[in-house]
PDB file of C-alpha atoms in Angstrom:
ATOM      1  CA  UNK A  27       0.000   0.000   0.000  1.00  0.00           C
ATOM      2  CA  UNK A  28       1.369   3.523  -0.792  1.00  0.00           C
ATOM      3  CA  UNK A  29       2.470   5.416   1.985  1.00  0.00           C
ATOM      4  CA  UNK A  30       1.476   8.909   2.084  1.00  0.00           C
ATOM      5  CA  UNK A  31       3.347  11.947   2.242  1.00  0.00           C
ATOM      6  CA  UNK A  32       2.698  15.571   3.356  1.00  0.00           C
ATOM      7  CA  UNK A  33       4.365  18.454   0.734  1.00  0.00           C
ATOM      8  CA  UNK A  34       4.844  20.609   3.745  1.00  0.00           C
ATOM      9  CA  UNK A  35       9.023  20.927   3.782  1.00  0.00           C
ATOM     10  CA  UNK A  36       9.175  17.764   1.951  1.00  0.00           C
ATOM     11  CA  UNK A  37       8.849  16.286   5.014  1.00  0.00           C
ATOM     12  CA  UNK A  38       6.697  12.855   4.756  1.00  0.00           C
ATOM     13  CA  UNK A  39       3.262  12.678   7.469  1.00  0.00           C
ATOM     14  CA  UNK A  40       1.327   9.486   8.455  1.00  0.00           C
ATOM     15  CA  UNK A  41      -2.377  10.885   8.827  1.00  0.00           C
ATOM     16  CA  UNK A  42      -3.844   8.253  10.216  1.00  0.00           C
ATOM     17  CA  UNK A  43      -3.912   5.364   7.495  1.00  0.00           C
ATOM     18  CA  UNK A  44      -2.686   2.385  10.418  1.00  0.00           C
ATOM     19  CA  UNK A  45      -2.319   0.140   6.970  1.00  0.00           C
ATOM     20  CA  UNK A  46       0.354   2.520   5.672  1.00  0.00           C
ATOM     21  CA  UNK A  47       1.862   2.544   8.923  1.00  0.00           C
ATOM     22  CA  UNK A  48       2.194  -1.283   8.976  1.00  0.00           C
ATOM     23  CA  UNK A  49       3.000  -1.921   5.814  1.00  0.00           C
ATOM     24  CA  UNK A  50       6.167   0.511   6.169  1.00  0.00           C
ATOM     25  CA  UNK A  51       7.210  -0.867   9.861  1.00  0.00           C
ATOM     26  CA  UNK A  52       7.111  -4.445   8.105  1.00  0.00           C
ATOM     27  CA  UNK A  53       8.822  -3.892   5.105  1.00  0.00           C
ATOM     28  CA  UNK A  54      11.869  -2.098   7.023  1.00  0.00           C
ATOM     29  CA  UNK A  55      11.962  -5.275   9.563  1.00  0.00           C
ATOM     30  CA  UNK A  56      11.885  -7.438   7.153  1.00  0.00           C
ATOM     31  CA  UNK A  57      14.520  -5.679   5.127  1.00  0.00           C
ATOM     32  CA  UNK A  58      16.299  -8.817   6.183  1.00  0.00           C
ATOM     33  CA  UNK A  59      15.201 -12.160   5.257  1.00  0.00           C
ATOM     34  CA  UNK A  60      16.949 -15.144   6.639  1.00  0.00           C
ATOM     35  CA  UNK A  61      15.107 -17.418   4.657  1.00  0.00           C
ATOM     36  CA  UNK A  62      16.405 -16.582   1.828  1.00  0.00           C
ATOM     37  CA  UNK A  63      19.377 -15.214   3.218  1.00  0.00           C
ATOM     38  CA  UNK A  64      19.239 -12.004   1.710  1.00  0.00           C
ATOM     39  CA  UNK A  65      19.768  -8.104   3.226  1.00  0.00           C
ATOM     40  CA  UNK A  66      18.962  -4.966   1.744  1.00  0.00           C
ATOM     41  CA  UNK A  67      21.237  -3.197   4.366  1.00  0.00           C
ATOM     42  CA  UNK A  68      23.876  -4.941   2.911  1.00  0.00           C
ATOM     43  CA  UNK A  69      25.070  -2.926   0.219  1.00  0.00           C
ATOM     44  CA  UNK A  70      23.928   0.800   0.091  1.00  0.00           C
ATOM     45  CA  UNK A  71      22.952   0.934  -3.359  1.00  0.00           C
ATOM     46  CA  UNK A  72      20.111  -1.671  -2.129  1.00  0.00           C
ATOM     47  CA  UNK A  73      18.950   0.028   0.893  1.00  0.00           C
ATOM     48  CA  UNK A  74      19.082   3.491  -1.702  1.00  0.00           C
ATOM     49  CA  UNK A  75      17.141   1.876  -4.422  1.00  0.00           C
ATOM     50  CA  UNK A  76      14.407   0.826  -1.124  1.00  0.00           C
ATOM     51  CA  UNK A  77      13.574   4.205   0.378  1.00  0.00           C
ATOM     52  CA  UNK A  78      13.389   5.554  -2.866  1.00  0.00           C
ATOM     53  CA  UNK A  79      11.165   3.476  -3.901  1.00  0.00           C
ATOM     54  CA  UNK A  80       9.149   4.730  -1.226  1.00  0.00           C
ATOM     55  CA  UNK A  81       9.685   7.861  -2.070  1.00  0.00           C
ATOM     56  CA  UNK A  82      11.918   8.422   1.313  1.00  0.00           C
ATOM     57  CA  UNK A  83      15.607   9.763   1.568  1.00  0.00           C
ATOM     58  CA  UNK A  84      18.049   7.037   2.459  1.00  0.00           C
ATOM     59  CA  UNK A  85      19.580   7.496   5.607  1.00  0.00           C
ATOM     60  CA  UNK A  86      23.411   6.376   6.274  1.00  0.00           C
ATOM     61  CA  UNK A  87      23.741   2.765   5.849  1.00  0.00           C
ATOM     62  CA  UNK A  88      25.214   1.944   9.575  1.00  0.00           C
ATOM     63  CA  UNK A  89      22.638   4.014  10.632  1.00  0.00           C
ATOM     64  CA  UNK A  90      19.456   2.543   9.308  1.00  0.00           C
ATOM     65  CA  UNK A  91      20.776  -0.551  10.211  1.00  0.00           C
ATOM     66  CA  UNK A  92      21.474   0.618  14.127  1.00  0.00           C
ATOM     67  CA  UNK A  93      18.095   1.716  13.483  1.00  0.00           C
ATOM     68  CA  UNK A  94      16.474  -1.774  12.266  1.00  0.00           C
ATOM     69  CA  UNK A  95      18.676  -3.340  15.470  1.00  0.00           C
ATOM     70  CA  UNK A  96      16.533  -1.501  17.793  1.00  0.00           C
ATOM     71  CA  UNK A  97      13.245  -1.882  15.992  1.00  0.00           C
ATOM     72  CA  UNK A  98      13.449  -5.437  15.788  1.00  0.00           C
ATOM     73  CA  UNK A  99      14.584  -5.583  19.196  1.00  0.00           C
ATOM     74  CA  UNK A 100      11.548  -3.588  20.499  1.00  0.00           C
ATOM     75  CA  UNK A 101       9.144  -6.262  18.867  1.00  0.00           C
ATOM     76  CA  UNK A 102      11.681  -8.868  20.480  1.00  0.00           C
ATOM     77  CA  UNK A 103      13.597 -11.091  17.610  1.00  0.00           C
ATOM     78  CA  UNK A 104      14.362 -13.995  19.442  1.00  0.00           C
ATOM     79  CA  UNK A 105      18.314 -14.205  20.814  1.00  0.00           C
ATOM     80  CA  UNK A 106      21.042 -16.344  20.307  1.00  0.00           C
ATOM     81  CA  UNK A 107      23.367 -17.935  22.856  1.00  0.00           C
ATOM     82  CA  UNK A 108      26.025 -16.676  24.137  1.00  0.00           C
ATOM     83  CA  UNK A 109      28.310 -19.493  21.973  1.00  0.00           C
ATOM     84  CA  UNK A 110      26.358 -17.866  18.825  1.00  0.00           C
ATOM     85  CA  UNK A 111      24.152 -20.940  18.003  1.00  0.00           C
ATOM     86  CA  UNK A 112      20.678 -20.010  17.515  1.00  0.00           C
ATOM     87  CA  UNK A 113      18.623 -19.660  20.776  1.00  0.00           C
ATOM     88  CA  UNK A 114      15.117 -21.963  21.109  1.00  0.00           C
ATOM     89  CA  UNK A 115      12.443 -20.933  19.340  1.00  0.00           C
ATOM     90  CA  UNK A 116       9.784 -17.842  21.414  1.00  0.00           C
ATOM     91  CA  UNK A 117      13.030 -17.523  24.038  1.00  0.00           C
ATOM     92  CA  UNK A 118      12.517 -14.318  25.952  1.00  0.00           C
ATOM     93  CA  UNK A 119      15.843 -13.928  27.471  1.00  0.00           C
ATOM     94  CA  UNK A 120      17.112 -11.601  25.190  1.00  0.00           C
ATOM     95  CA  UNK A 121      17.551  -9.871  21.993  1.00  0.00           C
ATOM     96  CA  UNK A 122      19.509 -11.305  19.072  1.00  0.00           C
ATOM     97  CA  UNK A 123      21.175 -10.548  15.859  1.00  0.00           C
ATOM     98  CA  UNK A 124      23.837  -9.268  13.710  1.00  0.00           C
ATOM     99  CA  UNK A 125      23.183  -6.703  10.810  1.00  0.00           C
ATOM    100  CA  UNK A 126      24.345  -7.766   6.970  1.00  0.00           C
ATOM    101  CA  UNK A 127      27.678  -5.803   5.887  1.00  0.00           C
ATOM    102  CA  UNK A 128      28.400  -4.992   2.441  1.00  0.00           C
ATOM    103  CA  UNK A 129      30.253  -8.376   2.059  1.00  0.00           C
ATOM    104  CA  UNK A 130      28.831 -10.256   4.441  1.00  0.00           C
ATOM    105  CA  UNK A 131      26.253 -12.451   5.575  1.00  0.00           C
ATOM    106  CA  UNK A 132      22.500 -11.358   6.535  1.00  0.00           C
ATOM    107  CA  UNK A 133      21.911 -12.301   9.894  1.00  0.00           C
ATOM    108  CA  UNK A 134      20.383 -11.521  13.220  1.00  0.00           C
ATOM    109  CA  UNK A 135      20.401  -7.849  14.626  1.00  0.00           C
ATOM    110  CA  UNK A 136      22.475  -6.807  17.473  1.00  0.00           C
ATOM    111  CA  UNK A 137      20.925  -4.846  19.857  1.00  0.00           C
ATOM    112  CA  UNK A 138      23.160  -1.224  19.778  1.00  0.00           C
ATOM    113  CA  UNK A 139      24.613   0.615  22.892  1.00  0.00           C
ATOM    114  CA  UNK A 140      23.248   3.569  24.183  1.00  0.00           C
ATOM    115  CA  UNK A 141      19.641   5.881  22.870  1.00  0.00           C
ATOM    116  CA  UNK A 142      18.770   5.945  19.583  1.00  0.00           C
ATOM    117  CA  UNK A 143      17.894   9.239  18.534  1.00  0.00           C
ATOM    118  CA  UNK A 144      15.163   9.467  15.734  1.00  0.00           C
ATOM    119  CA  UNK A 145      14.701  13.544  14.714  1.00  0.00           C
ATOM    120  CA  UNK A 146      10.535  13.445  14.104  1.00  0.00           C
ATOM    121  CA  UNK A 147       8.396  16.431  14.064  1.00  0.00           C
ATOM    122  CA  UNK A 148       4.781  18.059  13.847  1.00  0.00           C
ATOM    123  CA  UNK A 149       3.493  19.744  10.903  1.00  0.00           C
ATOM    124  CA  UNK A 150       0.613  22.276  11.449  1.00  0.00           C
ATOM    125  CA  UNK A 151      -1.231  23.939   8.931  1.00  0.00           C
ATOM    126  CA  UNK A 152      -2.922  27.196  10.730  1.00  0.00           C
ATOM    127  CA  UNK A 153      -4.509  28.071   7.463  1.00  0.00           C
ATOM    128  CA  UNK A 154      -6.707  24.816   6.797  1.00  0.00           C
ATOM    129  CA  UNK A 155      -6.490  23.446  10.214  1.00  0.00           C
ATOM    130  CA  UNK A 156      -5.964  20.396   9.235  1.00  0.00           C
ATOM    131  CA  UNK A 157      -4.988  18.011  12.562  1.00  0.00           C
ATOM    132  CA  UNK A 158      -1.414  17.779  13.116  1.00  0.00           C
ATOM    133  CA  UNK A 159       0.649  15.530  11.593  1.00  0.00           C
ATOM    134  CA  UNK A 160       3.570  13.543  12.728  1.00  0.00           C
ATOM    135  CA  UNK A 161       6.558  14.170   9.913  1.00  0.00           C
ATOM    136  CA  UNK A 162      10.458  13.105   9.416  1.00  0.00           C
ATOM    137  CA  UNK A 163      12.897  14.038   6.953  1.00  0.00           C
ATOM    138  CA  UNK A 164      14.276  10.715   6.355  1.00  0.00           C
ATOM    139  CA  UNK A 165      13.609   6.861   5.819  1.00  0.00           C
ATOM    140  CA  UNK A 166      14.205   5.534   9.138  1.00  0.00           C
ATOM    141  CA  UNK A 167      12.529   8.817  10.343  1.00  0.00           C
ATOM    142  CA  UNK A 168       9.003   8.269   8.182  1.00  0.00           C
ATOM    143  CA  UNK A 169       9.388   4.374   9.878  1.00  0.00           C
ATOM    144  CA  UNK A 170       9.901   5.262  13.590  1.00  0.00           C
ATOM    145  CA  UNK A 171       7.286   7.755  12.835  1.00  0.00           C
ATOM    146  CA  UNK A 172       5.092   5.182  11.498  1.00  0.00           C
ATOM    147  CA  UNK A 173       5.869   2.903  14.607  1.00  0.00           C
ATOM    148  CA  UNK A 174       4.935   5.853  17.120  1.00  0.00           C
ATOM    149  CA  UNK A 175       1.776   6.240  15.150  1.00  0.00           C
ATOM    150  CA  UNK A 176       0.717   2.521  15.565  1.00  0.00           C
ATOM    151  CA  UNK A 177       2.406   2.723  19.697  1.00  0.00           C
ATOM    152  CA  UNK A 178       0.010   5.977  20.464  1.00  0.00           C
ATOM    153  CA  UNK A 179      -3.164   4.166  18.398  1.00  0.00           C
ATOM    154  CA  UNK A 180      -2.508   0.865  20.620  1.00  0.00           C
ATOM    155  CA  UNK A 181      -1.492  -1.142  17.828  1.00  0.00           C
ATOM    156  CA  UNK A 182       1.735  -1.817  18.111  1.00  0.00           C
ATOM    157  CA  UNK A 183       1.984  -4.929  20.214  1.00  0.00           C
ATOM    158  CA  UNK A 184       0.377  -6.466  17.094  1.00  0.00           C
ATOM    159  CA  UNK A 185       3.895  -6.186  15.135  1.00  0.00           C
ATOM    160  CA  UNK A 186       5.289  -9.324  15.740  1.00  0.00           C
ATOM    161  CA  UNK A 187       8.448 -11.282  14.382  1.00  0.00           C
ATOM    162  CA  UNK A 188       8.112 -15.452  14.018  1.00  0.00           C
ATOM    163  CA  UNK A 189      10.399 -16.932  16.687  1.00  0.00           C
ATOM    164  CA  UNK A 190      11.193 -19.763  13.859  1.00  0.00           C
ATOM    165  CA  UNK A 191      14.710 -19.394  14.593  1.00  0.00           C
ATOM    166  CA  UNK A 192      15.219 -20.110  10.520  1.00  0.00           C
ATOM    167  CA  UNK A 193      12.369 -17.400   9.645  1.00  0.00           C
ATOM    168  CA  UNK A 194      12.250 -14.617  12.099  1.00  0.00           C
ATOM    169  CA  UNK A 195       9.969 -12.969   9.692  1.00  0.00           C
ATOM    170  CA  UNK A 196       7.793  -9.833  10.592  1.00  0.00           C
ATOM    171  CA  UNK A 197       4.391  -9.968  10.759  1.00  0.00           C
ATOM    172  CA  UNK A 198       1.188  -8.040  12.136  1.00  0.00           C
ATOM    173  CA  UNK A 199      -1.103  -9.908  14.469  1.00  0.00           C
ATOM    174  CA  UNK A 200      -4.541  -9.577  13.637  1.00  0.00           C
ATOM    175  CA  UNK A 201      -5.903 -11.973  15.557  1.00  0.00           C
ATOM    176  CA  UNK A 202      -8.837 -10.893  17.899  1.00  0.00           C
ATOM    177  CA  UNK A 203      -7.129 -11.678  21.581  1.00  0.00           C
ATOM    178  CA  UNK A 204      -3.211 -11.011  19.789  1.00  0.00           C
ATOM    179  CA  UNK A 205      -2.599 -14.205  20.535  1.00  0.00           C
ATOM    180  CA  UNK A 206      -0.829 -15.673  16.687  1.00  0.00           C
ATOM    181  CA  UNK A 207       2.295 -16.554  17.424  1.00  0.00           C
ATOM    182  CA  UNK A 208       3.645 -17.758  14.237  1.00  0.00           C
ATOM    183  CA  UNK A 209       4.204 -15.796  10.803  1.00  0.00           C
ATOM    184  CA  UNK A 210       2.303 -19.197   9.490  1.00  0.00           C
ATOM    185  CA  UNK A 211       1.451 -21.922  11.905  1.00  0.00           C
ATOM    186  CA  UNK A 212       0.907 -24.654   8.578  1.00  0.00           C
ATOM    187  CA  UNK A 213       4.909 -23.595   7.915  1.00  0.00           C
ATOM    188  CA  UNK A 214       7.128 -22.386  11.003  1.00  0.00           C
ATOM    189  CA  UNK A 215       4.621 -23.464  13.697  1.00  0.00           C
ATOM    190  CA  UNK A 216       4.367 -27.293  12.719  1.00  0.00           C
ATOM    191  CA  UNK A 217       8.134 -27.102  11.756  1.00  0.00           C
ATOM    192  CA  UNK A 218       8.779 -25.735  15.106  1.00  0.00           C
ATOM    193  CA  UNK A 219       6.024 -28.193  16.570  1.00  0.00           C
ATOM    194  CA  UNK A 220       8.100 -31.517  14.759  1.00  0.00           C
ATOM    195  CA  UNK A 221      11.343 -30.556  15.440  1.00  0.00           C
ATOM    196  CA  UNK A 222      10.242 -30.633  18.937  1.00  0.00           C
ATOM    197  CA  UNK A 223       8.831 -33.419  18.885  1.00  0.00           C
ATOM    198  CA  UNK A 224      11.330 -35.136  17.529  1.00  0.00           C
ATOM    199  CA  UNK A 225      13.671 -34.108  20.008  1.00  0.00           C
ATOM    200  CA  UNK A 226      12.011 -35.480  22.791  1.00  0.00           C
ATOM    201  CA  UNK A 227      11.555 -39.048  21.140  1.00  0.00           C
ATOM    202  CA  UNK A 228      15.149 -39.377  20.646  1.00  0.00           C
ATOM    203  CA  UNK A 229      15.719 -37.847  24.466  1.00  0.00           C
ATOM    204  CA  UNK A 230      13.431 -40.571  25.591  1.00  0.00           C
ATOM    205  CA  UNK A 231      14.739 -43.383  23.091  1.00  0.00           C
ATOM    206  CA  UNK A 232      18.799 -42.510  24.504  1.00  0.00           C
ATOM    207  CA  UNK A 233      17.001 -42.320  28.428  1.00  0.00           C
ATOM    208  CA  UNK A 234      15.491 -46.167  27.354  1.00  0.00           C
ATOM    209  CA  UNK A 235      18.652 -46.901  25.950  1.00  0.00           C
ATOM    210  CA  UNK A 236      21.031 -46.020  28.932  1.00  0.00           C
ATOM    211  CA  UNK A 237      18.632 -47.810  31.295  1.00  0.00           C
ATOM    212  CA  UNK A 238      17.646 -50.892  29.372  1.00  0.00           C
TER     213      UNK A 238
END
């Protein structure tokens, strides 16, 4: 869905269209896919050729990708142990990840040290009197301003990212209750659900083993 923009200092408003909001929150999470191991903040002429085809101004590479760190943080990416293999599927004991380089790998975001700063602002028209409007100069701007939106609306605990260790996809909840766990259950929650499963037969068939 196209996200709107306010001509007002070229700046770029979310008015109140939550779909907009969402759709831009999820496509900048999701910037990373580790399914199919791909990263637009890996080069710079990818993460250039995304915001403008959003019509948004690219920020600095390193920092829309401090930027998608703490944003997929917030909505709590699963971690990884402290040996780097991946942690258990839904763990809550921390935050995970390492962003793609221009060489490298994509991967799982690291949380950063220390505040982010995101410069947002308020347009006001006094002549129509239009309501105000959130605004940002920049890409990561127009998405934490999109994210604000959605946290001030009482939406945002519906932006979710499957704890599929191999997925880690982000999604928007839109389940009565905000109770969907899963990106899909009929993919990464039966996966998940198997794997398990088969886990605990072969604990049980060593345990028979050992004993027998």
């Amino acid at each position: 869905m196209p996200v709107t923009r306010a001509g007002y200092n070229h700046r770029f408003s979310y008015t109140g269209d939550v779909d907009a909001d969402v759709t831009l929150v999820l496509d900048f999470l999701n910037t990373v896919n580790i399914d199919e191991g791909t990263d637009v903040l890996r080069s710079t002429a990818d993460w250039h050729a995304w915001a403008h085809q959003r019509n948004l101004t690219p920020d600095p590479l390193d920092e829309a990708a401090q930027a998608r760190r703490a944003l997929r943080a917030a909505v709590g990416e699963p971690a990884r142990s402290e040996d780097g293999q991946p942690g258990q599927a839904g763990s809550e004991d921390g935050r995970s990840g390492q962003a793609g380089s221009e060489d490298g790998e994509p991967g799982r975001d690291e949380p950063g040290s220390g505040p982010l700063r995101i410069p947002v602002g308020i347009s006001i028209d006094v002549v129509t009197r239009a309501d105000p409007h959130l605004v940002a100069d920049t890409a990561v701007g127009a998405v934490y301003t999109a994210a604000l939106r959605l946290a001030v609306l009482g939406t945002w605990q519906r932006v979710k990212i499957c704890p599929a260790d191999d997925c880690l996809w982000a999604f928007y909840d839109e389940s009565r209750n905000r109770s969907r766990t899963w990106c899909s259950m009929s993919v990464c929650g039966n996966r998940v659900k198997a794997r398990t499963f088969r886990q605990r037969t072969s604990a049980s068939d060593d345990a028979e083993s050992t004993h027998g």
